[in-house]
Every structure is written in C-alpha cells, then in structure tokens.
XYZ file of C-alpha atoms in Angstrom:
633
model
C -7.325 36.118 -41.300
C -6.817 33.772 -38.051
C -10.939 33.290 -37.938
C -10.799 32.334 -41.642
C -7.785 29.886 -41.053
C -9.670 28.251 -37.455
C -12.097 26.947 -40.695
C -9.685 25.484 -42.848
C -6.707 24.380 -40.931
C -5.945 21.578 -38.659
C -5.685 21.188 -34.846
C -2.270 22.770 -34.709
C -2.814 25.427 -36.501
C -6.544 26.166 -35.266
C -4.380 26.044 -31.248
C -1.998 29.083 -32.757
C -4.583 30.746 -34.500
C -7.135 31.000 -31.145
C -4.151 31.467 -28.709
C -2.498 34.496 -31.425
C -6.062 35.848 -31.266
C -6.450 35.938 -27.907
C -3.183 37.863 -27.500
C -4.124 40.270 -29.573
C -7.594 41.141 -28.482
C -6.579 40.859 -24.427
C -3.739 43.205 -24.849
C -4.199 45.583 -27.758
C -7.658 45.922 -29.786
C -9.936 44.629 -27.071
C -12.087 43.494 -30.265
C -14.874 40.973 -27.896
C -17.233 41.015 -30.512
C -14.941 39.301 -32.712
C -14.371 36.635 -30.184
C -18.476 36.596 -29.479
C -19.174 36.148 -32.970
C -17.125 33.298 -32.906
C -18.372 31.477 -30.151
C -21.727 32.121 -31.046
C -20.981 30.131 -34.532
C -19.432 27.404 -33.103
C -21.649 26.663 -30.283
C -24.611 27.840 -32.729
C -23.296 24.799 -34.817
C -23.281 22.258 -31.695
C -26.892 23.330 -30.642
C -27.985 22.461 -34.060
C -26.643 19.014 -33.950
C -27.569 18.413 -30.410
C -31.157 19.146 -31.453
C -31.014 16.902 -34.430
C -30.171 14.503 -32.086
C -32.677 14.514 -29.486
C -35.305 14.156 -32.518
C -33.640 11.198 -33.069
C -31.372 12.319 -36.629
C -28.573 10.240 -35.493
C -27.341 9.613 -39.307
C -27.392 13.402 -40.042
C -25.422 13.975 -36.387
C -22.769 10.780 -37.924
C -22.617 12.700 -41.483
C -21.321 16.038 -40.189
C -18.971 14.460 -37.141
C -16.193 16.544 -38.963
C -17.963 19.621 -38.165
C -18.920 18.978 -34.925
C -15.050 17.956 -34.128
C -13.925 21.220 -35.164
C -16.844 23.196 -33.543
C -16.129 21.304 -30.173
C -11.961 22.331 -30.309
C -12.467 25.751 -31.262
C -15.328 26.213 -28.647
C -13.175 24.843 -25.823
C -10.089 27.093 -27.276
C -12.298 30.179 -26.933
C -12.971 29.265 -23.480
C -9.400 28.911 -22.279
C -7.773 31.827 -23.935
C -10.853 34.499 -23.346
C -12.277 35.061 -19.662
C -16.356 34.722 -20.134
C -16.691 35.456 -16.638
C -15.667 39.673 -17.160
C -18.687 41.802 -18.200
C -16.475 43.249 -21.186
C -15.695 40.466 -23.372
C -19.810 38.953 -21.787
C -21.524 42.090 -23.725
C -24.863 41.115 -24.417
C -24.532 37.478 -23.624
C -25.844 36.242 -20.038
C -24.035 35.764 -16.816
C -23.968 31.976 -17.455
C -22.963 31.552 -20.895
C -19.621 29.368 -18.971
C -22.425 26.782 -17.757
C -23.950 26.866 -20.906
C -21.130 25.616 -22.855
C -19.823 23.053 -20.303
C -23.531 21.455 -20.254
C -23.100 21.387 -24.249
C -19.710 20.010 -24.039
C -20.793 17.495 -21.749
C -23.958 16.415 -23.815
C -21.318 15.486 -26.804
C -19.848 12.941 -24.504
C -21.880 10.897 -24.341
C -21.967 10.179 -27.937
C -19.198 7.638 -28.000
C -17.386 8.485 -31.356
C -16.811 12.290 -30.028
C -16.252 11.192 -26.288
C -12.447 12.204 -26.874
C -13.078 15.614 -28.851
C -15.544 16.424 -26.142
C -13.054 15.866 -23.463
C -10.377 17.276 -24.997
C -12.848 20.880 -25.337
C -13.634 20.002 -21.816
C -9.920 19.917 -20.228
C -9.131 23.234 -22.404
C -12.490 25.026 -20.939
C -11.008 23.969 -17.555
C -7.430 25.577 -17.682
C -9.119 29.080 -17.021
C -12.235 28.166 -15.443
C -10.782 25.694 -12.799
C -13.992 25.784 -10.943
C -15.909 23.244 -13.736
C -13.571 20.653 -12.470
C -15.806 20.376 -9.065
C -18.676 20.240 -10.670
C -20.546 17.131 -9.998
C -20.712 15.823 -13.295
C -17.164 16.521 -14.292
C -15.710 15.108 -11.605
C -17.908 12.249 -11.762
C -16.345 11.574 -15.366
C -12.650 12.345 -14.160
C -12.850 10.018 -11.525
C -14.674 7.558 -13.462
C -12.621 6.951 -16.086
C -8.733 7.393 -14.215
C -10.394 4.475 -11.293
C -11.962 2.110 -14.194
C -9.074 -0.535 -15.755
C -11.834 -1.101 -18.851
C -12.212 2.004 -19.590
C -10.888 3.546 -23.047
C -6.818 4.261 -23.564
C -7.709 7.371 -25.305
C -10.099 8.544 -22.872
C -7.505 7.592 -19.660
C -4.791 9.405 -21.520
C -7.089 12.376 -22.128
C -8.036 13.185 -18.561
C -4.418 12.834 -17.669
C -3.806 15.301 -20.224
C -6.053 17.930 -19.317
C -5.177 18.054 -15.970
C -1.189 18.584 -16.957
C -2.676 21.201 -19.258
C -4.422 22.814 -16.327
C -1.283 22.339 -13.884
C 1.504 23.830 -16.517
C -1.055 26.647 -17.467
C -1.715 27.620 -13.268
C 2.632 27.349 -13.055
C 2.849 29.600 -16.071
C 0.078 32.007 -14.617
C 1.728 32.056 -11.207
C 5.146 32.790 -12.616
C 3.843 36.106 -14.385
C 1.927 37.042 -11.541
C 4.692 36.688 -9.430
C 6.892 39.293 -12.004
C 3.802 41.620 -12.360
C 3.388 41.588 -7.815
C 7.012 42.382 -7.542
C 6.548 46.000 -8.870
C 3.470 46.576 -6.838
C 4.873 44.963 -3.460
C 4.180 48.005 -1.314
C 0.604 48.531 -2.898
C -0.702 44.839 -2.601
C -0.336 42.054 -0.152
C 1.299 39.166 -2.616
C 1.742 36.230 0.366
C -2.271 36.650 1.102
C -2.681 36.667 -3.391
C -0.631 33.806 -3.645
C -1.948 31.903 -1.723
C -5.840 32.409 -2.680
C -4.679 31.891 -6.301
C -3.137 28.487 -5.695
C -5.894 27.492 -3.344
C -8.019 26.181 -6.597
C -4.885 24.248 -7.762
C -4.663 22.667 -4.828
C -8.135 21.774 -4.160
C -8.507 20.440 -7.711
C -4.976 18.082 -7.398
C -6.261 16.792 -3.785
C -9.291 15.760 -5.215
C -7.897 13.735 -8.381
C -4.052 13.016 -6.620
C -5.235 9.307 -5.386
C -6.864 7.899 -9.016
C -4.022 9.731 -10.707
C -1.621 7.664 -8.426
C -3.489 4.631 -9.064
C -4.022 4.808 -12.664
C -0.291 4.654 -13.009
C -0.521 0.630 -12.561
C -1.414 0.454 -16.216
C 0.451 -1.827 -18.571
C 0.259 0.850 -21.166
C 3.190 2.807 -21.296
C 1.798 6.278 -22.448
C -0.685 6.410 -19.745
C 2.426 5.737 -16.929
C 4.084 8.076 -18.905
C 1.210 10.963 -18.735
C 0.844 10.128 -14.512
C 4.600 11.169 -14.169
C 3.851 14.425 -15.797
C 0.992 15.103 -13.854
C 2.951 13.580 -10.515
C 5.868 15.675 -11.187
C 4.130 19.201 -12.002
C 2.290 18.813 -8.209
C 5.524 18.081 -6.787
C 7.491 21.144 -8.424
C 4.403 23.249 -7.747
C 3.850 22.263 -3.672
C 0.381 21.639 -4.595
C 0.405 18.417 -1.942
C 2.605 16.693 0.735
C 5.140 14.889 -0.815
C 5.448 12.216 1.626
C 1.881 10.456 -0.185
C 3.621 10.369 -3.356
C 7.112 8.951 -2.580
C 5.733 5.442 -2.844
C 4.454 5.694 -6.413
C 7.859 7.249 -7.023
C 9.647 4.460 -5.794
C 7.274 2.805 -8.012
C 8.216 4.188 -10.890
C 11.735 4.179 -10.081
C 11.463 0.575 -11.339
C 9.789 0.964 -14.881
C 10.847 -0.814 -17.909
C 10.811 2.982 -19.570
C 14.028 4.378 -18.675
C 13.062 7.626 -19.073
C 10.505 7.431 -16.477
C 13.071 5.193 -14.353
C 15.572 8.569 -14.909
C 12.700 11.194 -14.196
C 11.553 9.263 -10.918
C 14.899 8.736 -9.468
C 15.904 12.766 -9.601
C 12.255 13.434 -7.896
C 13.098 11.046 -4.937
C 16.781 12.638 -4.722
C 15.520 16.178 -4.815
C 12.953 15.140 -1.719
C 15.533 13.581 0.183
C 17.434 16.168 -0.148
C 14.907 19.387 0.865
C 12.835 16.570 3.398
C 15.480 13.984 5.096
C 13.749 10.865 6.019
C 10.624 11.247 3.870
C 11.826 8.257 1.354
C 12.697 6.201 4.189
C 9.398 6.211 6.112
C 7.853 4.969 3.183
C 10.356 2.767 1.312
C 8.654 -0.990 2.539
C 5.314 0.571 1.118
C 7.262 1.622 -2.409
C 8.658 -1.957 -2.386
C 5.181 -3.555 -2.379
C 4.091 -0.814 -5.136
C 7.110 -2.283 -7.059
C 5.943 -5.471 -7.188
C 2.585 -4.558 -7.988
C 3.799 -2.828 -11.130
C 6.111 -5.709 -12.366
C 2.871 -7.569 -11.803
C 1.135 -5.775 -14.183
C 4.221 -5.708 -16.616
C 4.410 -9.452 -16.842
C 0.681 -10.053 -16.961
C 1.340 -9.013 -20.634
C 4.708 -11.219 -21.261
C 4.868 -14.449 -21.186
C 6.720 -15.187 -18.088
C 4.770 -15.765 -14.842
C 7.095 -15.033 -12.108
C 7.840 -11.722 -11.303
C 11.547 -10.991 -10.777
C 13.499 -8.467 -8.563
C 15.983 -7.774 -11.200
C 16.977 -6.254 -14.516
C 19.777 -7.328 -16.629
C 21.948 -4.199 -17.722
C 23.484 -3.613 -20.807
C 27.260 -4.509 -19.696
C 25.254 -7.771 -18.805
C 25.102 -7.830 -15.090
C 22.092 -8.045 -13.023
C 20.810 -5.179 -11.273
C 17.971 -4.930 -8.813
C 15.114 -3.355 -9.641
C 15.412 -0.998 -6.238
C 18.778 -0.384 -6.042
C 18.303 3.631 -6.690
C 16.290 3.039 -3.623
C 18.593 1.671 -1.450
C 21.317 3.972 -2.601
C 18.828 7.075 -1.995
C 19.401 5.525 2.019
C 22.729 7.034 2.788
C 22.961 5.841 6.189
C 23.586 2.663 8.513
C 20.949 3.317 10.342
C 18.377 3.687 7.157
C 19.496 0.837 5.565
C 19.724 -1.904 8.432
C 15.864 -0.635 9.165
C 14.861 -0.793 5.923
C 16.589 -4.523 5.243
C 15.338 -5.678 8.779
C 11.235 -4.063 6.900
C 11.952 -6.116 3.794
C 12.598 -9.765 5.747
C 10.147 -9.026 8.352
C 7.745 -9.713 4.943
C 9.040 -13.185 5.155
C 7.512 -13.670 8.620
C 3.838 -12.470 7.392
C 1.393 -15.191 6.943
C 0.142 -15.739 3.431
C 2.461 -13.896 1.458
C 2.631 -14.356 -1.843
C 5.079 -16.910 -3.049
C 6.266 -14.908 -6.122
C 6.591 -11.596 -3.947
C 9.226 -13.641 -1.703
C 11.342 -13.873 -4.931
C 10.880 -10.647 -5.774
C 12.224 -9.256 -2.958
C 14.839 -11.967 -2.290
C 16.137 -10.905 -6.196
C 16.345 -7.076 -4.607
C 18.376 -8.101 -1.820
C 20.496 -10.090 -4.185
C 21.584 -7.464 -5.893
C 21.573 -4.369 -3.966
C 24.538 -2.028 -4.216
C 26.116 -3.356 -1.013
C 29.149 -0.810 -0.592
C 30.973 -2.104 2.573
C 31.799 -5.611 4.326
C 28.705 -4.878 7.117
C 25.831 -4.676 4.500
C 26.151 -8.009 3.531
C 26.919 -9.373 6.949
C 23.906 -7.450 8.673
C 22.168 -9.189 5.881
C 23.561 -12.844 6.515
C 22.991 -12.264 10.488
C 19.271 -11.580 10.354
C 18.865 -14.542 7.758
C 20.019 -16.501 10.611
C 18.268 -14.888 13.266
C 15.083 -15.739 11.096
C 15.619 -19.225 10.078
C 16.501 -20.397 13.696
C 12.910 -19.231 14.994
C 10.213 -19.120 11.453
C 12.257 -22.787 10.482
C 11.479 -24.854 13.693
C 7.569 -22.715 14.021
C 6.951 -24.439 10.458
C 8.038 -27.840 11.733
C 6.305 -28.061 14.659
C 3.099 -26.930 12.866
C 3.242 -29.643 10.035
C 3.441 -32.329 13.193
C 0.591 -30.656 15.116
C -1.487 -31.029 11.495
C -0.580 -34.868 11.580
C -2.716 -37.177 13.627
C -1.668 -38.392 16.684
C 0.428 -41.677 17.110
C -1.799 -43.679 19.271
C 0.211 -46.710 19.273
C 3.425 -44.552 20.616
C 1.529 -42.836 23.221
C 1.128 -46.150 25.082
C 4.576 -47.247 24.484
C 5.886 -44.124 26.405
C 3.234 -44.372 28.636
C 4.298 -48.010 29.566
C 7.947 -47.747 29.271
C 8.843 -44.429 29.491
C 11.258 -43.752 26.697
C 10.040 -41.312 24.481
C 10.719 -42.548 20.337
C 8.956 -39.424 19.315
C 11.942 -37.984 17.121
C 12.324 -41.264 15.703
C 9.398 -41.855 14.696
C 9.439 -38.442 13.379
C 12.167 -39.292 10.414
C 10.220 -42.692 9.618
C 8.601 -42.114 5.872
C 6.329 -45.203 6.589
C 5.277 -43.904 9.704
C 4.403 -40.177 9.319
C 2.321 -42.067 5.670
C 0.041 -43.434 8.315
C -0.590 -40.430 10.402
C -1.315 -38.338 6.842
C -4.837 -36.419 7.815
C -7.489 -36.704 4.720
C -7.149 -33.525 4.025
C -3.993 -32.197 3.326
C -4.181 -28.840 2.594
C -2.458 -27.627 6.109
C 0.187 -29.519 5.294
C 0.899 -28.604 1.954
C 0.648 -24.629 2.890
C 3.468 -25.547 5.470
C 5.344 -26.648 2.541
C 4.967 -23.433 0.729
C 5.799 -21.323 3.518
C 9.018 -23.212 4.290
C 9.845 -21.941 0.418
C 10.482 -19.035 1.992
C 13.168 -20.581 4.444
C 14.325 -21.549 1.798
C 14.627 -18.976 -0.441
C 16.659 -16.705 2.565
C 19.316 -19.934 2.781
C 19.948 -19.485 -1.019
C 20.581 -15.860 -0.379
C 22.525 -16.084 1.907
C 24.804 -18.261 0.177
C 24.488 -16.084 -2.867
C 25.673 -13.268 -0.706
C 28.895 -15.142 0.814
C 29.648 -16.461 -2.535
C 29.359 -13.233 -4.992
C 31.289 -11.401 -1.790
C 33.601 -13.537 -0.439
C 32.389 -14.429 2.956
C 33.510 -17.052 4.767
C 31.972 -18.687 7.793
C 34.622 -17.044 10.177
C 33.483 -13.129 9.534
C 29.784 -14.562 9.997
C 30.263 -16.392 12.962
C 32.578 -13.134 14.203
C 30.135 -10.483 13.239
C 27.792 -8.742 15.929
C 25.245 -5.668 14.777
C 25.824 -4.486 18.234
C 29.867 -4.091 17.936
C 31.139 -0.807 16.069
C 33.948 -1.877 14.214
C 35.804 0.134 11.279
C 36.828 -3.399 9.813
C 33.416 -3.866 8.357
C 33.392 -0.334 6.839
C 36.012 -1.160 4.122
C 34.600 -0.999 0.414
C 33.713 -4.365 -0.677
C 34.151 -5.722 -3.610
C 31.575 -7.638 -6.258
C 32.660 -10.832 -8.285
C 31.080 -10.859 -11.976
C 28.931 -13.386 -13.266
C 27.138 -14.756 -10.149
C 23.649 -15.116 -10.852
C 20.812 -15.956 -8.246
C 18.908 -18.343 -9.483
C 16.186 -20.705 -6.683
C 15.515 -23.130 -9.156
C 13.050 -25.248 -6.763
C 11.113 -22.363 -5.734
C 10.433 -21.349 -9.393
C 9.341 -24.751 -9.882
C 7.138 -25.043 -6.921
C 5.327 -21.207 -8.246
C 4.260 -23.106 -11.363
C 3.555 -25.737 -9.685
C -1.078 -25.997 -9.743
C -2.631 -24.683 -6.402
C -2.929 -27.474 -3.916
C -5.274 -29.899 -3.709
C -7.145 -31.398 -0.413
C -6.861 -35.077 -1.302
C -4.043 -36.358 -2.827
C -2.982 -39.767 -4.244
C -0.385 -41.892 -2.560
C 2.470 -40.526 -4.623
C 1.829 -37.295 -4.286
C 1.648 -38.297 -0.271
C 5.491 -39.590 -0.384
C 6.480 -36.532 -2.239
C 4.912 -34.380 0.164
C 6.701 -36.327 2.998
C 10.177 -36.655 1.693
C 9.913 -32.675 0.837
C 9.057 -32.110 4.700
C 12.211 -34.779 5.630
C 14.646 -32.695 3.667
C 13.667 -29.348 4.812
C 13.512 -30.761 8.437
C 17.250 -32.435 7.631
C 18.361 -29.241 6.582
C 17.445 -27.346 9.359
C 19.299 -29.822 11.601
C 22.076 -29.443 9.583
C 22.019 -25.829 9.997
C 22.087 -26.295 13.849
C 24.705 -28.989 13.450
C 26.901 -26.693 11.936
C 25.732 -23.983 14.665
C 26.795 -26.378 17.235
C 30.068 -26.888 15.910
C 31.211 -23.335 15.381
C 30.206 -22.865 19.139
C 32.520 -26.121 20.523
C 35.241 -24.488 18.236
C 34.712 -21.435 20.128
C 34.247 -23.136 23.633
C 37.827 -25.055 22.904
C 39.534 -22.056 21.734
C 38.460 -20.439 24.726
C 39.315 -23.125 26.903
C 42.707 -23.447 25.381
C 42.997 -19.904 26.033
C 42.298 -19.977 29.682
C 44.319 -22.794 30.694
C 47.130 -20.874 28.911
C 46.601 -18.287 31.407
C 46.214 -20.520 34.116
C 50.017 -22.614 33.254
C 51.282 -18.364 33.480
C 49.672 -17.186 36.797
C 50.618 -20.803 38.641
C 54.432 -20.281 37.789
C 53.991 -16.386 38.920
C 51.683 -16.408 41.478
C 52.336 -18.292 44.947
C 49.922 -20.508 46.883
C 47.270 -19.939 49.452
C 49.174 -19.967 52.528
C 52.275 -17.970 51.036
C 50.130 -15.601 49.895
C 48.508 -14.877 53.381
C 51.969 -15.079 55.362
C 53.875 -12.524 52.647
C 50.717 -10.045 53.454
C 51.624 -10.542 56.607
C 55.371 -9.694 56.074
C 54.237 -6.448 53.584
C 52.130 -4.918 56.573
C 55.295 -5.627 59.046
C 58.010 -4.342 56.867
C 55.531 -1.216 56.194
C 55.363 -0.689 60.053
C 58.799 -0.863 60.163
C 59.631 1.352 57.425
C 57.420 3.737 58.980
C 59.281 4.213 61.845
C 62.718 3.970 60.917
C 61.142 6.796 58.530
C 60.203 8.347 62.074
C 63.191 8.212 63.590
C 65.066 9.510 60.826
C 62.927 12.560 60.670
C 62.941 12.983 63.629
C 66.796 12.830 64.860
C 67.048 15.406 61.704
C 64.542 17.492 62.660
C 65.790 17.975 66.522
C 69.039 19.295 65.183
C 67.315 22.597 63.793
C 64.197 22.821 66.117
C 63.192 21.868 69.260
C 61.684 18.624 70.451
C 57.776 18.661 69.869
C 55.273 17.431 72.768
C 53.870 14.356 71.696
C 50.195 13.921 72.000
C 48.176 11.334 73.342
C 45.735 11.576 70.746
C 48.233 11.252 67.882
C 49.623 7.815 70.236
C 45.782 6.480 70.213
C 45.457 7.299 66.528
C 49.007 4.958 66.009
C 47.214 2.317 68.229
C 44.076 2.222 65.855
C 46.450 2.451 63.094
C 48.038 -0.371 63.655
C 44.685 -2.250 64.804
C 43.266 -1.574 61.372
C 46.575 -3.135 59.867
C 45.670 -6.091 61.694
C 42.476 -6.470 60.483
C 42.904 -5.554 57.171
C 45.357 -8.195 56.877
C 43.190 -10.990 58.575
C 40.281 -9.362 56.255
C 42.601 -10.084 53.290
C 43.677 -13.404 54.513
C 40.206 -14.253 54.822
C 39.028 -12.960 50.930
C 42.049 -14.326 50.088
C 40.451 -18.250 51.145
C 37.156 -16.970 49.701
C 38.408 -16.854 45.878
C-alpha cells in the first residue's frame, strides 16, 4: 500500500509514505528487497531519460518532466531513510550504488527546469550520507550558488534548506544516540563516539559557515530567513566558535522581519551569557554588517539614505542597535564600544551615508543614566577640537599660495594671514583649477558636523545643560552621574544639510564661478563655527578662572585677619620654643621636689647634661631653620 500511494500521491504524502516505510522495514520486517525494487524503478526510470537525452530526445525528456520529478524525490527519499552503504539492505547491488545515484542526481541538474527537484533529491541523499557533501562537484554547486547574488531564489533557498535538513536530522540522530549510549556506558566509550559522530557535522558546517553567513545580505526575506535557521542549528549544536558568528547576529538583530529581529536577539543574550565578552569584541564589526544590510534593504525602496533608526509602533524612534547596546551591561563595555563607533568618524573616506547611520544609533540608544550621554557629549568635543581644525588647515594647504602677502610680511612684518583668510574675494583668487581636494574637505567636515547636531540632540532630548558638560570628567567616579535619566518624547534627529549634501551629484573637478562662491562661503561657515565653538570654550574657562580667583582671594581676606605677619610670626616661634623650655623645667622641678620626698636624690649624669645642651642647640636651630622657611614662602 505505501509503494502504490509513492505513485499517486503528492510530495507530502510520498515524504510519509518513504519515511513510514523505512520504519517499518529498519525495525521490524527487514523487507530490503522491497526497498531495492523500488530504487531500481525509480532510478531505472531516470537512466531512461538521461539516455534519451544524450541522443539528443530533449522533447520526449520535456514531455515526461512529471515523471522524472517524482522519480528524482522518491530516489533521494530512499537514500535518506535506507543506509545503501550496509551489505544487507546492498544484496545483489554493487558497493557503489551511493555514487551511482549522486552522479545521476547530479546529471538532472543541469537541465535547468529540474535544477530544483534535483537539488532537493540531492540535499535528502545527503542527510544520511554526509560524506557526498565533500565531494568535489557538490560542493562546487553549494558554494556556487550561496556566493553568486544572480543566481536563482529557488535554488539559494534550496541549498539553505538542505543543509538545515542535514543539521536537524544529525541533532535528532545525536539525541537518540545519546539515550541508546546511556544504557551501554560501561560497555562503550560514548565521549570518544560522540565526538567521531559529530566530526562530519562539523567538517561539513566549517566548510559552508562563511557563504551561508554571506548569503544572508539578500534583500529577499525567505532566504535571510532560511540563513537564521541554518545559523541557529550550528550554534545550538557547538558545531563552530561562536565568536565568527556574533557579527551576522548583530546583523540580523536589525532586520525589518521581527521575527528574525526576536530570534537573533535571544542568540546574542544566550552567548553573552555562557561566553562574557564575546559580543563585545565584535560589536564595531556587527555595526558595519548593520549597515551593510540596511544597504541592501533600501536598494529596493525608494529612499537613498540609509538610516540608523526604526520608528516603533507607540511612534517613537528607536535605533536600529539598541538590543546591542543593551546586550553591553557594563561602563566599561559601553564607553569602549561608543569611543569604536566615533573613532569611524576619524577614518578617511568613509562613507557619507554610514556617518548618519551611525550618528542615528547613537541618537537613540537606550542611554539609562546621566554619564552615557555625557561620556557621549565629552568625546564629541574631544573630536571636534582636533579632526575640525586638521580639516581647516588642509583646505588652506589645497589653496595656492598668496604671493602678493608673502612680500607684504616679508617687508613689513605683520602677518594678515587670518585676515585674509575670512576674505571671500580673496580665497576666489587663490581657488586651484581643480577642485576636487577641496570639495572632499567639504564632505568630510559633514561629519563635524553631523557629531555637533548630536550632540545638541543629546542635551536637548536629555536635558543637559552646558554646566554638567563643562563639569563632567570620564576620569572622576561620581554616583551623581549614575542616576536614571530620563527621555523627553517627540525629539526627532533630523541633519537636514547633510541629507541634502548625500543627494547632492559626486563632485566635479572644475566648477563654474557660482559653484566656486558656494564652495567658499560653505568653508567660511564651518570655519566660523568652529571659532565659535572655541569662543564659547574660552568663555566657560574665564568663568572658571574668575570663580576661582574669587575663591582664592576669599581665602586670602580670611588667613590675613587670622594669620600674623612675617616678623611676628618668626619672634612668637621664638617665644613657643622659650615658654616650652621653660615649661620643661618647671615640669622638672616639680617632679623632682615630689619625687625626693619618697626616694632618694638620683646622681645626675653628664651625659644626660650634654644631651640637654644639644637639646637645646637643636631648639635653636630649628627655630632659625623655621625663621628662615618661614622668609622662603
């Protein structure tokens, strides 16, 4: 009855039919010439058709493709569920009626209208015969078709598919070993079995982990969908180290699918939490994976710019990797891995859109006390004050020189450099033909830029004022910054002119005398900005240097009316040391006149006299000595 329903019945009921069979004849009736029968009809059937091929019958092949589809699934069903390896279910059949079949399977592939049946017989022959996987051919294919973006959707999904199959199928295997080994565990050693049995698991994952990885940039959301299967069955089996996967993780942590968003996030918890550290040492390198992905997202939408943000359903903004940052528990994890995200700000020739990106991340991160934010702020500052003035001298070194104003200083010695340097009319003249050095100045200083408006953001949606950031050190360990902050509503981060400047065309090398003045007046602002900044630097530090002065002479106006002058200081140390000696001995006396009442009189010593003499010597001295430090301060 099940061989007569594999002939009628779909691909459902054709699986349960072959895997029912092969539960029956493995464990009860042991009936292999039932199963050879089959395969030999089957395969009988695809040797037919591959010969009408070769002689060139293509149209005959075509006509009975419905045939051939079925004979392909139940040939690679008989291979999974029956062990052709084992001389009993073999019989009469030779030793290498495995290669036999996978040659056959892999001649149907190459017809193009049964590459997917063919594959899909292929990945089912593999789940018990793991070995046809490193075959040259196979893996050829495999890798082929997960590393090549053209290749078919069906065909990607496919391989992705039968390597899950083969993955679940090993876990399931393993598990029932594992039950079956814990009866015989004085007869057999099970830690040497174990580990030969998921040696092949291994070996096959290690050789497909980096295009499976890889083919998860895909903007198709069942193939992303069928890489997080695969990713998550090597991680539950500890097939690989963990630590090369935690990036694509991260990656995925920021999908549009929140179901793979959901799935990702508990994988990068439950590492953290068996291997402390591990998402940390790779959380700049997820980042960049991030963006890569919502690169690939929006390549399909309409909007260029890729964004650091998602828009929830209450209708705040979220970042993209804030599961990330809340992952990092500690100070210490999060001020490294803020100080890794700006340090991409300092990296020549990064992408203008990535900037925003990660800008939009730190916009909206999860902050959770007062220091996050300030940390933040500080090393905004910290940056601007050294990358800001590098970009400004290096548009003026692309200018040319100012020939006329060379003389001029050379002649009369003032130097009307800086001037000169905030004339429009005058830096117009000393414009180079080409202009292109100048212009990528101008983009860079975008990024500037784009770190002021965050900062801003952050004091605004937080509630900083220019006190706590002026009063905040990194170095200082404070419990006032470790209060829970709190997050105002609607504030939305929004660098208009850097969005503007990203659609903006790519520069050109000669531009036309408006485009010139733009260029200039762009480099005036940024450069009046800056000195605005330090303006404002300035003043916060002659606040400080007042207050402290204020302070200071405070204390003086106090110590004057308390403490004396020079010369009374030095004649009532002279008075202390005398009134000392004099309390001494009437001390002396007193002791003594008590003492020669109940003993008798001791013999004084001349030693004890000298040591009185030096005594009082070294009172002498020390008060000279103190006199004399006292005219040194």
């Amino acid at each position: 009855d099940l061989v007569s329903l594999m002939v009628q019945q779909d691909q459902a009921v054709i699986f349960c039919c072959v895997r029912c069979l092969g539960s029956v004849v493995n464990n009860l009736t042991h009936n292999y010439e039932l199963v050879r029968n089959c395969l030999d009809v089957y395969s009988g059937c695809l040797l037919h058709y591959k010969k009408l091929a070769l002689d060139g019958q293509e149209k005959e092949v075509e006509r009975n493709h419905p045939t051939t589809k079925r004979s392909l699934y139940i040939v690679g069903l008989l291979m999974r569920f029956f062990d052709f390896t084992e001389k009993e279910v073999l019989g009469p059949f030779p030793e290498t009626t495995r290669d036999v079949v996978l040659d056959l399977l892999l001649f149907y592939f190459q017809l193009e209208e049964l590459q997917c049946f063919a594959l899909k017989a292929i990945g089912s022959a593999c789940v018990r015969n793991s070995q046809m996987m490193l075959t040259p051919k196979l893996k050829t294919i495999y890798l082929d078709i997960l590393s090549d973006s053209s290749a078919s959707l069906d065909l990607k999904i496919q391989v992705l598919s039968n390597l899950e199959q083969y993955l679940q199928e090993e876990d399931d295997r393993m598990v029932k070993q594992d039950q079956k080994w814990t009866k015989l565990s004085k007869q057999e050693d099970l830690k040497e079995m174990g580990d030969v049995s998921a040696g092949m698991a291994s070996t096959v994952v290690q050789l497909f982990l980096k295009d499976v990885l890889e083919c998860y940039f895909h903007p198709n959301v069942g193939v992303r969908q069928a890489v997080l299967r695969v990713v998550q069955l090597i991680i539950l089996q500890g097939l690989v180290h963990p630590v090369q996967i935690v990036p694509y993780l991260v990656c995925m942590s920021t999908d549009e699918e929140r179901t793979i968003r959901g799935n990702a996030d508990k994988r990068l918890e439950e590492i953290e939490r068996k291997y402390p550290g591990f998402v940390h040492m790779q959380a700049q390198k997820g980042v960049c994976l991030s963006y890569r992905l919502q690169k690939v997202l929006r390549a399909q939408a309409s909007s260029t710019v890729v964004r650091g943000f998602r828009i929830q359903e209450e209708g705040q903004p979220d970042a993209l990797n804030s599961s990330l940052y809340t992952i990092l528990r500690s100070k210490q994890q999060r001020h490294a891995f803020v100080l890794s995200v700006l340090k991409r700000f300092d990296e020549p020739k990064v992408d203008l859109t990535e900037l925003v990106f990660l800008v939009d991340n730190m916009a909206y991160f999860p902050y959770q006390t007062q220091e996050e934010p300030l940390f933040v702020i500080h090393q905004i500052d910290v940056m601007i004050s050294v990358t800001g003035t590098n970009l400004l001298q290096s548009f003026l070194e692309a200018l040319k020189p100012n020939i006329a104003l060379e003389t001029e200083i050379e002649q009369t010695g003032e130097n009307k450099e800086e001037e000169d340097e905030e004339d429009l009319e005058e830096l117009l003249s000393r414009l180079p033909d080409n202009t292109i050095v100048l212009q990528e100045c101008l983009v860079a200083s975008q990024g500037c830029l784009l770190l002021l408006l965050l900062k801003q953001h952050l004091k605004t949606l937080y509630s900083i004022n220019d006190n706590k950031i002026s009063e905040y050190s990194p170095s200082e360990a404070t419990k006032v910054y470790e209060k829970a902050i709190c997050r105002k509503k609607h504030a939305v981060f929004n660098p208009k002119t850097t969005m503007e400047k990203i659609k903006q065309e790519t520069p050109q090398e000669i531009l036309n005398e408006d485009d010139k003045r733009s260029l200039l007046s762009e480099f005036l602002e940024f450069k009046q900005l800056l000195m605005s900044l330090d303006s404002d630097g300035k003043e916060n530090d002659d606040k400080n240097a007042i207050s402290n002065a204020e302070v200071n002479s405070d204390i003086s106006l106090r110590t004057t009316k308390t403490i004396p002058s020079l010369k009374d200081r030095t004649n009532n140390n002279t008075l202390k040391v005398q009134s000392k000696r004099n309390s001494k001995s009437v001390n002396r006396k007193r002791s003594h006149h008590t003492n020669t009442k109940n003993r008798k009189k001791p013999r004084r010593n001349k030693s004890r006299q000298k040591r009185k003499k030096s005594y009082q010597s070294s009172d002498d001295e020390d008060s000279s000595d103190s006199s004399d430090s006292d005219f040194e301060l």
